[in-house]
Amino acid sequence: MTPEQLAPIGAALARLLSPHAEVVLHDPATDEIVAIWNPLSGREPGDPSLLGELDELSTTDPDVYGPYPKVLPDGRRLSSVSAVMRDKDGKAAYVFCVNVDRTAFEGASRLLAAFAAPTAGQPRVLFEHDWSETLNEIVAGYVRERGVPVERLSREDRVDLLGKLDAAGVLSQRRSVPAVARALRMSRSALYQHLGQARKEPHADPA
């Protein structure tokens, strides 16, 4: 096993993770860097490896360490993994270290979190008349509670559901009747008949 034989592995890892990671090949016998790809840290071959830090890391696999945190001089935080390459006698011949710069990933995470999180309630001017959203919510909640699809609701269920929609003000909205009829899978004439019965019966306000 020679550095030349290991070089394609380092180059492949660096190409896969570029530009967010550097790959370093260390010689533990000399405690020097043998080769480095995409040198984020500014180090060069021949610089000290400083592999003593690996001795302090606990791991279930004696040949693989990490991920563990490191910091560059400019403050960038890294996640690092080190793998020991052993010769035929079991002696540590080389150590591969992959150091991933977390800056871009943490920035993307913050951006996605900020983009996805609502910053304010629904603008009243836009949503106070959105009766179709109320219709969908009430119908969806009702069928979930009953455990059956809309088309299998009984006559009593439909009367009850229409009472809830009426109490929520949905049926008082202009052009709402066709939408409610479609949502409940019934004709308009049947809707008016059921609605007439619903209005004769008391119904609790929708939650």
CSV table of C-alpha atoms in Angstrom, one decimal, residues 1-2 21 29 31 38 41 51 64 70 73 83-84 88 90 93 107 113 122 133 151 162 166 168 182 186 197 204:
chain,number,residue,atom,x,y,z
A,1,MET,CA,0.0,0.0,0.0
A,2,THR,CA,1.5,3.3,-1.1
A,21,ALA,CA,-14.7,19.3,1.9
A,29,ALA,CA,4.8,7.2,11.3
A,31,ASP,CA,3.1,12.5,11.6
A,38,ASN,CA,-9.2,20.7,-2.0
A,41,SER,CA,-7.4,24.5,5.8
A,51,LEU,CA,-2.9,13.1,14.7
A,64,VAL,CA,-13.0,4.8,12.0
A,70,LYS,CA,-13.2,20.8,14.2
A,73,PRO,CA,-8.7,29.5,11.9
A,83,ALA,CA,-10.2,6.2,8.8
A,84,VAL,CA,-7.1,4.2,9.6
A,88,LYS,CA,-0.9,-6.6,6.2
A,90,GLY,CA,-2.2,-4.7,11.2
A,93,ALA,CA,0.1,2.8,7.7
A,107,GLY,CA,-26.9,28.5,5.9
A,113,ALA,CA,-36.4,27.2,8.3
A,122,GLN,CA,-53.3,35.0,7.8
A,133,GLU,CA,-61.3,27.0,2.9
A,151,GLU,CA,-70.4,9.5,-0.4
A,162,LEU,CA,-75.1,21.1,6.6
A,166,ASP,CA,-74.7,26.9,7.9
A,168,ALA,CA,-70.2,28.7,10.1
A,182,ARG,CA,-70.2,19.1,-5.0
A,186,MET,CA,-75.4,15.6,-3.7
A,197,GLN,CA,-84.4,20.2,7.9
A,204,ALA,CA,-73.4,23.3,18.0
